[in-house]
Coordinates of C-alpha atoms in Angstrom, one line a residue:
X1 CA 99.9 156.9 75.5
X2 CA 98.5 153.8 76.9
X3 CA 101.2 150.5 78.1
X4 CA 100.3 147.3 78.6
X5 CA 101.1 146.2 82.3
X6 CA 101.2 142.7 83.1
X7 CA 98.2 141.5 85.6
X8 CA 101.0 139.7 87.3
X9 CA 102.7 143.0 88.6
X10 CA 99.7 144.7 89.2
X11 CA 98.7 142.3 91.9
X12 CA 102.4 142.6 92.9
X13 CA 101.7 146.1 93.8
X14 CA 98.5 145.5 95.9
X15 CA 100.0 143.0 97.4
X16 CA 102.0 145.6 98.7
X17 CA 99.5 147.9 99.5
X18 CA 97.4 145.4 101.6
X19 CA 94.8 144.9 99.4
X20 CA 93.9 141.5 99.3
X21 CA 90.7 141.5 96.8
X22 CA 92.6 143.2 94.2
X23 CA 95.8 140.8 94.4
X24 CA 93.4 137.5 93.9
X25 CA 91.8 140.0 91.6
X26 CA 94.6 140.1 89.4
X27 CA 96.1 136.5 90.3
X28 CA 93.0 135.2 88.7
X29 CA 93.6 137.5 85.6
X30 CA 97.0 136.1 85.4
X31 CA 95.3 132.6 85.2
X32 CA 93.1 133.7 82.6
X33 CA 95.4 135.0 80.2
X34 CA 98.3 132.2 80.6
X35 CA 100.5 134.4 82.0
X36 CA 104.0 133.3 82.9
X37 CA 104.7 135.0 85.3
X38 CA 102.3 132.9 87.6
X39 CA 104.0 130.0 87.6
X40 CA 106.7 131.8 90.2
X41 CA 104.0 132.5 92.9
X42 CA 104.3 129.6 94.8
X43 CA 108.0 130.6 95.3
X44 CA 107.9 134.5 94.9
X45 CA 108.2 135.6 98.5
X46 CA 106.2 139.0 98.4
X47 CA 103.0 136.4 98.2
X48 CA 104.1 134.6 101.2
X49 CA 101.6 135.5 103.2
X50 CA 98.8 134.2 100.6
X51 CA 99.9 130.4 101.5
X52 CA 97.8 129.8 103.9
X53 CA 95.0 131.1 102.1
X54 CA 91.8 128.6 100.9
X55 CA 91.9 131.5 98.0
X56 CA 95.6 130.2 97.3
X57 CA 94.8 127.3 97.6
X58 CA 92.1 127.2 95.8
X59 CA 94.6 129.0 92.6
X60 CA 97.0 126.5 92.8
X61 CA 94.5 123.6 92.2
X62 CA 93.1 125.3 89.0
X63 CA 97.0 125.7 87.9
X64 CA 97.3 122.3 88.3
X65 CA 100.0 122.6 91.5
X66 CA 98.1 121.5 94.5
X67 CA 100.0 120.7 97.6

């Protein structure tokens, strides 16, 4: 059996893992689907570390929330 996972939560857990690549990986899938869960990343702490990022950065303009 096969369950949809939201890209949102899979880039939660490589976030956790480390992996950097795969978390803008699946940030940017978010994007491209609309998903709704994106629009807590600028708050949600486990992506903290992301802020300072020109790849954050670089998210939050094409979501519209620049700083």
């Amino acid at each position: 059996k096969e369950r949809y996972v939201d890209p949102y939560f899979i880039a939660y857990i490589y976030m956790g893992l480390g992996d950097i690549d795969k978390t803008y990986e699946y940030l940017e899938k978010c994007f491209e689907v609309g998903d709704m869960y994106l629009s807590y990343l600028p708050i949600d702490q486990i992506f903290k570390e992301l802020h300072d990022n020109p790849r954050f950065e670089a998210l939050m303009k094409k979501m519209g929330l620049e700083k």
